[in-house]
Amino acid sequence: AQTVTQSQPEMSVQEAETVTLSCTYDTSENNYYLFWYKQPPSRQMILVIRQEAYKQQNATENRFSVNFQKAAKSFSLKISDSQLGDTAMYFCAFMKHSSGTYKYIFGTGTRLKVLA
Amino acid sequence: EAQVTQNPRYLITVTGKKLTVTCSQNMNHEYMSWYRQDPGLGLRQIYYSMNVEVTDKGDVPEGYKVSRKEKRNFPLILESPSPNQTSLYFCASSLWPVIEQFFGPGTRLTVL
């Protein structure tokens, strides 16, 4: 069974600094997708970034980028120039795509606090 | 406005009293899904649907039912709620499962 592990329950970072959130996953699949979602205090879930496993190039989205290490099954999120609005819970998610199955597995989340 | 709506937003009920949480999307999305969020456990997928009349189990389907009779609606049914189903529930939809999911605002359910 697939699992997603976020080993950092809580993190904090100073405004304008860089922070990296870790995510590892376990799968025997070769075709899958990885996501980072953000949940601010409003509870609204928002997609931050997405990565296809077959793409070697790391995805980037403005201040957000990932370090995707397929062999190591690692998918970390780097937030550059952290802003107060980045304060949120961040969830790593895995979606496998095979045999007509489209299940999502989420990690337990990392609560990030950006300090002024 | 493109959105996913859920109703009710808050619900307190008692053990064994059947309830339905509605979910509707106006984006003509194929894929819809239900999740529950619990402290320390993250989000866990309950059921998902690829299209009308096509549903499948997620990781924690026990105690829940779903139906997809219309493309826009995907209600979550708790036939006999129990206290361990007290949770925050999210409905989500996407045009296709491998791309961005749009989430509803969440339903806070308490079963006494």
PDB file of C-alpha atoms in Angstrom:
ATOM      1  CA  ALA A   1       0.000   0.000   0.000  1.00  0.00           C
ATOM      2  CA  GLN A   2       1.116   3.501  -0.726  1.00  0.00           C
ATOM      3  CA  THR A   3       2.066   5.737   2.179  1.00  0.00           C
ATOM      4  CA  VAL A   4       3.042   9.386   2.454  1.00  0.00           C
ATOM      5  CA  THR A   5       5.178  10.590   5.353  1.00  0.00           C
ATOM      6  CA  GLN A   6       5.666  14.146   6.499  1.00  0.00           C
ATOM      7  CA  SER A   7       8.131  13.937   9.335  1.00  0.00           C
ATOM      8  CA  GLN A   8       7.938  17.567  10.459  1.00  0.00           C
ATOM      9  CA  PRO A   9       4.675  18.223  12.344  1.00  0.00           C
ATOM     10  CA  GLU A  10       5.549  21.883  12.897  1.00  0.00           C
ATOM     11  CA  MET A  11       8.051  24.358  11.519  1.00  0.00           C
ATOM     12  CA  SER A  12       8.673  28.050  11.748  1.00  0.00           C
ATOM     13  CA  VAL A  13      10.598  30.470   9.570  1.00  0.00           C
ATOM     14  CA  GLN A  14      11.385  34.156   9.646  1.00  0.00           C
ATOM     15  CA  GLU A  15       9.724  36.346   7.097  1.00  0.00           C
ATOM     16  CA  ALA A  16      11.796  36.619   3.879  1.00  0.00           C
ATOM     17  CA  GLU A  17      13.777  33.471   4.709  1.00  0.00           C
ATOM     18  CA  THR A  18      13.682  30.130   2.907  1.00  0.00           C
ATOM     19  CA  VAL A  19      12.173  26.965   4.355  1.00  0.00           C
ATOM     20  CA  THR A  20      11.979  23.389   3.104  1.00  0.00           C
ATOM     21  CA  LEU A  21       9.202  20.971   4.021  1.00  0.00           C
ATOM     22  CA  SER A  22       9.950  17.294   3.600  1.00  0.00           C
ATOM     23  CA  CYS A  23       7.776  14.536   2.188  1.00  0.00           C
ATOM     24  CA  THR A  24       8.614  10.930   1.464  1.00  0.00           C
ATOM     25  CA  TYR A  25       6.375   8.308  -0.043  1.00  0.00           C
ATOM     26  CA  ASP A  26       6.384   4.620  -0.593  1.00  0.00           C
ATOM     27  CA  THR A  27       5.098   3.015  -3.750  1.00  0.00           C
ATOM     28  CA  SER A  28       5.890   0.317  -6.245  1.00  0.00           C
ATOM     29  CA  GLU A  29       4.105   2.218  -8.999  1.00  0.00           C
ATOM     30  CA  ASN A  30       5.992   3.933 -11.778  1.00  0.00           C
ATOM     31  CA  ASN A  31       3.228   6.228 -12.952  1.00  0.00           C
ATOM     32  CA  TYR A  32       1.955   8.651 -10.334  1.00  0.00           C
ATOM     33  CA  TYR A  33       1.521  12.285  -9.431  1.00  0.00           C
ATOM     34  CA  LEU A  34       2.587  14.303  -6.420  1.00  0.00           C
ATOM     35  CA  PHE A  35       1.052  17.432  -4.992  1.00  0.00           C
ATOM     36  CA  TRP A  36       1.499  19.991  -2.271  1.00  0.00           C
ATOM     37  CA  TYR A  37      -1.659  21.558  -0.900  1.00  0.00           C
ATOM     38  CA  LYS A  38      -1.880  24.476   1.499  1.00  0.00           C
ATOM     39  CA  GLN A  39      -4.565  24.894   4.155  1.00  0.00           C
ATOM     40  CA  PRO A  40      -4.523  28.361   5.760  1.00  0.00           C
ATOM     41  CA  PRO A  41      -6.507  29.087   8.941  1.00  0.00           C
ATOM     42  CA  SER A  42      -9.580  29.635   6.771  1.00  0.00           C
ATOM     43  CA  ARG A  43      -9.540  25.819   6.193  1.00  0.00           C
ATOM     44  CA  GLN A  44      -9.724  26.290   2.425  1.00  0.00           C
ATOM     45  CA  MET A  45      -7.489  23.757   0.629  1.00  0.00           C
ATOM     46  CA  ILE A  46      -5.425  25.286  -2.161  1.00  0.00           C
ATOM     47  CA  LEU A  47      -3.074  23.595  -4.615  1.00  0.00           C
ATOM     48  CA  VAL A  48       0.488  24.896  -4.315  1.00  0.00           C
ATOM     49  CA  ILE A  49       2.351  22.760  -6.833  1.00  0.00           C
ATOM     50  CA  ARG A  50       2.097  19.533  -8.810  1.00  0.00           C
ATOM     51  CA  GLN A  51       4.673  17.098 -10.183  1.00  0.00           C
ATOM     52  CA  GLU A  52       4.315  14.237 -12.657  1.00  0.00           C
ATOM     53  CA  ALA A  53       6.553  11.309 -11.760  1.00  0.00           C
ATOM     54  CA  TYR A  54       7.639  10.777 -15.351  1.00  0.00           C
ATOM     55  CA  LYS A  55       9.062  14.304 -15.536  1.00  0.00           C
ATOM     56  CA  GLN A  56      12.608  14.688 -14.278  1.00  0.00           C
ATOM     57  CA  GLN A  57      12.423  18.468 -14.174  1.00  0.00           C
ATOM     58  CA  ASN A  58      11.395  19.861 -10.800  1.00  0.00           C
ATOM     59  CA  ALA A  59       8.183  21.867 -10.804  1.00  0.00           C
ATOM     60  CA  THR A  60       8.280  25.518  -9.812  1.00  0.00           C
ATOM     61  CA  GLU A  61       5.515  28.006  -9.153  1.00  0.00           C
ATOM     62  CA  ASN A  62       6.763  31.497  -8.329  1.00  0.00           C
ATOM     63  CA  ARG A  63       8.298  31.298  -4.812  1.00  0.00           C
ATOM     64  CA  PHE A  64       7.459  27.613  -4.498  1.00  0.00           C
ATOM     65  CA  SER A  65       9.600  24.840  -5.910  1.00  0.00           C
ATOM     66  CA  VAL A  66      10.043  21.141  -5.316  1.00  0.00           C
ATOM     67  CA  ASN A  67      12.997  18.828  -5.101  1.00  0.00           C
ATOM     68  CA  PHE A  68      11.735  15.593  -6.609  1.00  0.00           C
ATOM     69  CA  GLN A  69      14.024  12.623  -6.087  1.00  0.00           C
ATOM     70  CA  LYS A  70      12.258   9.667  -7.675  1.00  0.00           C
ATOM     71  CA  ALA A  71      14.771   7.011  -6.691  1.00  0.00           C
ATOM     72  CA  ALA A  72      14.749   8.199  -3.107  1.00  0.00           C
ATOM     73  CA  LYS A  73      10.955   8.656  -3.176  1.00  0.00           C
ATOM     74  CA  SER A  74      11.307  12.149  -1.822  1.00  0.00           C
ATOM     75  CA  PHE A  75       9.273  15.230  -2.707  1.00  0.00           C
ATOM     76  CA  SER A  76      10.244  18.270  -0.656  1.00  0.00           C
ATOM     77  CA  LEU A  77       8.742  21.746  -0.971  1.00  0.00           C
ATOM     78  CA  LYS A  78      10.916  24.828  -0.834  1.00  0.00           C
ATOM     79  CA  ILE A  79       9.341  28.191  -0.062  1.00  0.00           C
ATOM     80  CA  SER A  80      11.570  31.146  -0.870  1.00  0.00           C
ATOM     81  CA  ASP A  81      11.147  34.663   0.493  1.00  0.00           C
ATOM     82  CA  SER A  82       8.572  33.444   3.017  1.00  0.00           C
ATOM     83  CA  GLN A  83       5.607  35.731   3.603  1.00  0.00           C
ATOM     84  CA  LEU A  84       3.188  35.989   6.504  1.00  0.00           C
ATOM     85  CA  GLY A  85       0.455  34.706   4.201  1.00  0.00           C
ATOM     86  CA  ASP A  86       2.363  31.441   3.837  1.00  0.00           C
ATOM     87  CA  THR A  87       1.399  30.539   7.401  1.00  0.00           C
ATOM     88  CA  ALA A  88      -0.680  27.398   6.936  1.00  0.00           C
ATOM     89  CA  MET A  89      -0.820  23.643   7.166  1.00  0.00           C
ATOM     90  CA  TYR A  90       0.886  22.025   4.191  1.00  0.00           C
ATOM     91  CA  PHE A  91      -0.092  18.591   2.947  1.00  0.00           C
ATOM     92  CA  CYS A  92       1.860  16.392   0.589  1.00  0.00           C
ATOM     93  CA  ALA A  93      -0.304  14.104  -1.539  1.00  0.00           C
ATOM     94  CA  PHE A  94       0.248  11.141  -3.844  1.00  0.00           C
ATOM     95  CA  MET A  95      -2.090   9.973  -6.566  1.00  0.00           C
ATOM     96  CA  LYS A  96      -1.505   6.733  -8.393  1.00  0.00           C
ATOM     97  CA  HIS A  97      -2.848   6.200 -11.843  1.00  0.00           C
ATOM     98  CA  SER A  98      -3.116   2.571 -12.828  1.00  0.00           C
ATOM     99  CA  SER A  99      -5.671  -0.143 -13.527  1.00  0.00           C
ATOM    100  CA  GLY A 100      -8.557   2.304 -13.417  1.00  0.00           C
ATOM    101  CA  THR A 101      -7.711   3.396  -9.889  1.00  0.00           C
ATOM    102  CA  TYR A 102      -7.405   7.043  -8.964  1.00  0.00           C
ATOM    103  CA  LYS A 103      -6.872   7.128  -5.209  1.00  0.00           C
ATOM    104  CA  TYR A 104      -5.291   9.942  -3.295  1.00  0.00           C
ATOM    105  CA  ILE A 105      -3.067   9.454  -0.279  1.00  0.00           C
ATOM    106  CA  PHE A 106      -2.284  12.503   1.842  1.00  0.00           C
ATOM    107  CA  GLY A 107       0.393  12.961   4.456  1.00  0.00           C
ATOM    108  CA  THR A 108      -0.352  14.056   7.992  1.00  0.00           C
ATOM    109  CA  GLY A 109       0.688  17.641   7.293  1.00  0.00           C
ATOM    110  CA  THR A 110       3.290  20.171   8.401  1.00  0.00           C
ATOM    111  CA  ARG A 111       2.119  23.268  10.229  1.00  0.00           C
ATOM    112  CA  LEU A 112       4.232  26.194   9.055  1.00  0.00           C
ATOM    113  CA  LYS A 113       4.343  29.477  10.903  1.00  0.00           C
ATOM    114  CA  VAL A 114       6.010  32.489   9.307  1.00  0.00           C
ATOM    115  CA  LEU A 115       7.320  34.907  11.925  1.00  0.00           C
ATOM    116  CA  ALA A 116       7.418  38.671  11.431  1.00  0.00           C
TER     117      ALA A 116
ATOM    118  CA  GLU B   1     -18.305  31.785  -9.878  1.00  0.00           C
ATOM    119  CA  ALA B   2     -16.648  28.373 -10.168  1.00  0.00           C
ATOM    120  CA  GLN B   3     -16.993  26.598  -6.869  1.00  0.00           C
ATOM    121  CA  VAL B   4     -17.641  23.493  -4.837  1.00  0.00           C
ATOM    122  CA  THR B   5     -20.386  23.884  -2.265  1.00  0.00           C
ATOM    123  CA  GLN B   6     -21.128  21.697   0.724  1.00  0.00           C
ATOM    124  CA  ASN B   7     -24.112  21.679   3.042  1.00  0.00           C
ATOM    125  CA  PRO B   8     -24.449  21.862   5.917  1.00  0.00           C
ATOM    126  CA  ARG B   9     -21.264  23.583   7.049  1.00  0.00           C
ATOM    127  CA  TYR B  10     -21.774  22.524  10.643  1.00  0.00           C
ATOM    128  CA  LEU B  11     -23.824  19.632  12.007  1.00  0.00           C
ATOM    129  CA  ILE B  12     -24.274  18.157  15.460  1.00  0.00           C
ATOM    130  CA  THR B  13     -26.212  14.922  15.537  1.00  0.00           C
ATOM    131  CA  VAL B  14     -26.713  11.820  17.639  1.00  0.00           C
ATOM    132  CA  THR B  15     -25.553   8.268  17.159  1.00  0.00           C
ATOM    133  CA  GLY B  16     -27.634   6.302  14.674  1.00  0.00           C
ATOM    134  CA  LYS B  17     -29.512   9.197  13.069  1.00  0.00           C
ATOM    135  CA  LYS B  18     -29.039   8.993   9.311  1.00  0.00           C
ATOM    136  CA  LEU B  19     -27.632  12.084   7.665  1.00  0.00           C
ATOM    137  CA  THR B  20     -26.548  13.326   4.268  1.00  0.00           C
ATOM    138  CA  VAL B  21     -23.920  15.913   3.467  1.00  0.00           C
ATOM    139  CA  THR B  22     -24.442  17.385   0.047  1.00  0.00           C
ATOM    140  CA  CYS B  23     -21.715  18.383  -2.394  1.00  0.00           C
ATOM    141  CA  SER B  24     -22.212  20.207  -5.652  1.00  0.00           C
ATOM    142  CA  GLN B  25     -19.822  21.617  -8.260  1.00  0.00           C
ATOM    143  CA  ASN B  26     -20.573  23.921 -11.176  1.00  0.00           C
ATOM    144  CA  MET B  27     -17.425  23.297 -13.226  1.00  0.00           C
ATOM    145  CA  ASN B  28     -18.546  20.206 -15.135  1.00  0.00           C
ATOM    146  CA  HIS B  29     -15.817  18.193 -13.454  1.00  0.00           C
ATOM    147  CA  GLU B  30     -15.536  14.460 -14.009  1.00  0.00           C
ATOM    148  CA  TYR B  31     -13.793  13.525 -10.768  1.00  0.00           C
ATOM    149  CA  MET B  32     -15.302  14.077  -7.335  1.00  0.00           C
ATOM    150  CA  SER B  33     -14.079  12.904  -3.978  1.00  0.00           C
ATOM    151  CA  TRP B  34     -14.813  12.947  -0.251  1.00  0.00           C
ATOM    152  CA  TYR B  35     -12.182  13.271   2.456  1.00  0.00           C
ATOM    153  CA  ARG B  36     -12.185  13.408   6.192  1.00  0.00           C
ATOM    154  CA  GLN B  37      -9.607  15.405   8.118  1.00  0.00           C
ATOM    155  CA  ASP B  38      -8.635  14.457  11.656  1.00  0.00           C
ATOM    156  CA  PRO B  39      -5.863  15.943  13.835  1.00  0.00           C
ATOM    157  CA  GLY B  40      -2.620  14.073  13.387  1.00  0.00           C
ATOM    158  CA  LEU B  41      -4.033  11.952  10.555  1.00  0.00           C
ATOM    159  CA  GLY B  42      -4.178  14.463   7.730  1.00  0.00           C
ATOM    160  CA  LEU B  43      -6.770  13.945   5.005  1.00  0.00           C
ATOM    161  CA  ARG B  44      -8.025  10.501   4.214  1.00  0.00           C
ATOM    162  CA  GLN B  45     -10.036   9.692   1.131  1.00  0.00           C
ATOM    163  CA  ILE B  46     -13.428   8.109   1.786  1.00  0.00           C
ATOM    164  CA  TYR B  47     -14.863   7.605  -1.704  1.00  0.00           C
ATOM    165  CA  TYR B  48     -14.319   8.997  -5.145  1.00  0.00           C
ATOM    166  CA  SER B  49     -16.210   9.059  -8.400  1.00  0.00           C
ATOM    167  CA  MET B  50     -14.894   9.158 -11.927  1.00  0.00           C
ATOM    168  CA  ASN B  51     -18.261  10.006 -13.493  1.00  0.00           C
ATOM    169  CA  VAL B  52     -21.994   9.460 -13.183  1.00  0.00           C
ATOM    170  CA  GLU B  53     -22.736   6.051 -11.658  1.00  0.00           C
ATOM    171  CA  VAL B  54     -19.000   5.316 -11.292  1.00  0.00           C
ATOM    172  CA  THR B  55     -17.779   5.317  -7.694  1.00  0.00           C
ATOM    173  CA  ASP B  56     -14.968   3.576  -5.869  1.00  0.00           C
ATOM    174  CA  LYS B  57     -13.648   3.232  -2.339  1.00  0.00           C
ATOM    175  CA  GLY B  58     -10.886   5.318  -0.919  1.00  0.00           C
ATOM    176  CA  ASP B  59      -8.892   4.374   2.139  1.00  0.00           C
ATOM    177  CA  VAL B  60     -11.607   4.746   4.786  1.00  0.00           C
ATOM    178  CA  PRO B  61     -15.009   3.877   3.244  1.00  0.00           C
ATOM    179  CA  GLU B  62     -16.456   1.961   6.202  1.00  0.00           C
ATOM    180  CA  GLY B  63     -19.634   3.535   7.537  1.00  0.00           C
ATOM    181  CA  TYR B  64     -20.177   5.781   4.505  1.00  0.00           C
ATOM    182  CA  LYS B  65     -22.116   5.606   1.281  1.00  0.00           C
ATOM    183  CA  VAL B  66     -22.065   7.817  -1.789  1.00  0.00           C
ATOM    184  CA  SER B  67     -23.977   8.169  -5.006  1.00  0.00           C
ATOM    185  CA  ARG B  68     -23.377   9.989  -8.276  1.00  0.00           C
ATOM    186  CA  LYS B  69     -26.656  10.246 -10.114  1.00  0.00           C
ATOM    187  CA  GLU B  70     -25.860  13.601 -11.649  1.00  0.00           C
ATOM    188  CA  LYS B  71     -22.471  14.872 -12.715  1.00  0.00           C
ATOM    189  CA  ARG B  72     -22.601  17.938 -10.496  1.00  0.00           C
ATOM    190  CA  ASN B  73     -23.679  16.264  -7.232  1.00  0.00           C
ATOM    191  CA  PHE B  74     -21.895  13.778  -4.996  1.00  0.00           C
ATOM    192  CA  PRO B  75     -23.645  13.387  -1.629  1.00  0.00           C
ATOM    193  CA  LEU B  76     -22.058  11.618   1.327  1.00  0.00           C
ATOM    194  CA  ILE B  77     -24.432   9.472   3.339  1.00  0.00           C
ATOM    195  CA  LEU B  78     -23.921   8.251   6.886  1.00  0.00           C
ATOM    196  CA  GLU B  79     -26.615   5.624   7.445  1.00  0.00           C
ATOM    197  CA  SER B  80     -25.900   5.159  11.161  1.00  0.00           C
ATOM    198  CA  PRO B  81     -23.384   7.720  12.378  1.00  0.00           C
ATOM    199  CA  SER B  82     -21.121   6.881  15.273  1.00  0.00           C
ATOM    200  CA  PRO B  83     -18.923   9.122  17.433  1.00  0.00           C
ATOM    201  CA  ASN B  84     -15.786   7.989  15.594  1.00  0.00           C
ATOM    202  CA  GLN B  85     -17.172   9.712  12.496  1.00  0.00           C
ATOM    203  CA  THR B  86     -16.866  13.076  14.208  1.00  0.00           C
ATOM    204  CA  SER B  87     -14.570  14.904  11.822  1.00  0.00           C
ATOM    205  CA  LEU B  88     -14.082  17.688   9.302  1.00  0.00           C
ATOM    206  CA  TYR B  89     -15.279  16.564   5.884  1.00  0.00           C
ATOM    207  CA  PHE B  90     -14.204  17.953   2.528  1.00  0.00           C
ATOM    208  CA  CYS B  91     -15.652  17.421  -0.888  1.00  0.00           C
ATOM    209  CA  ALA B  92     -13.402  18.060  -3.875  1.00  0.00           C
ATOM    210  CA  SER B  93     -13.676  17.973  -7.646  1.00  0.00           C
ATOM    211  CA  SER B  94     -11.380  18.132 -10.641  1.00  0.00           C
ATOM    212  CA  LEU B  95     -11.730  17.940 -14.376  1.00  0.00           C
ATOM    213  CA  TRP B  96      -9.513  14.876 -14.304  1.00  0.00           C
ATOM    214  CA  PRO B  97      -8.052  13.147 -11.218  1.00  0.00           C
ATOM    215  CA  VAL B  98      -4.432  13.836 -12.080  1.00  0.00           C
ATOM    216  CA  ILE B  99      -4.783  17.597 -12.000  1.00  0.00           C
ATOM    217  CA  GLU B 100      -5.746  20.187  -9.410  1.00  0.00           C
ATOM    218  CA  GLN B 101      -8.628  19.372  -7.102  1.00  0.00           C
ATOM    219  CA  PHE B 102     -10.935  22.178  -6.038  1.00  0.00           C
ATOM    220  CA  PHE B 103     -12.125  21.771  -2.484  1.00  0.00           C
ATOM    221  CA  GLY B 104     -15.342  22.774  -0.822  1.00  0.00           C
ATOM    222  CA  PRO B 105     -15.329  24.813   2.407  1.00  0.00           C
ATOM    223  CA  GLY B 106     -15.660  21.772   4.660  1.00  0.00           C
ATOM    224  CA  THR B 107     -18.382  20.369   6.914  1.00  0.00           C
ATOM    225  CA  ARG B 108     -17.716  20.071  10.618  1.00  0.00           C
ATOM    226  CA  LEU B 109     -19.658  17.018  11.861  1.00  0.00           C
ATOM    227  CA  THR B 110     -20.051  16.097  15.510  1.00  0.00           C
ATOM    228  CA  VAL B 111     -21.731  12.812  16.434  1.00  0.00           C
ATOM    229  CA  LEU B 112     -22.751  12.565  20.079  1.00  0.00           C
TER     230      LEU B 112
END
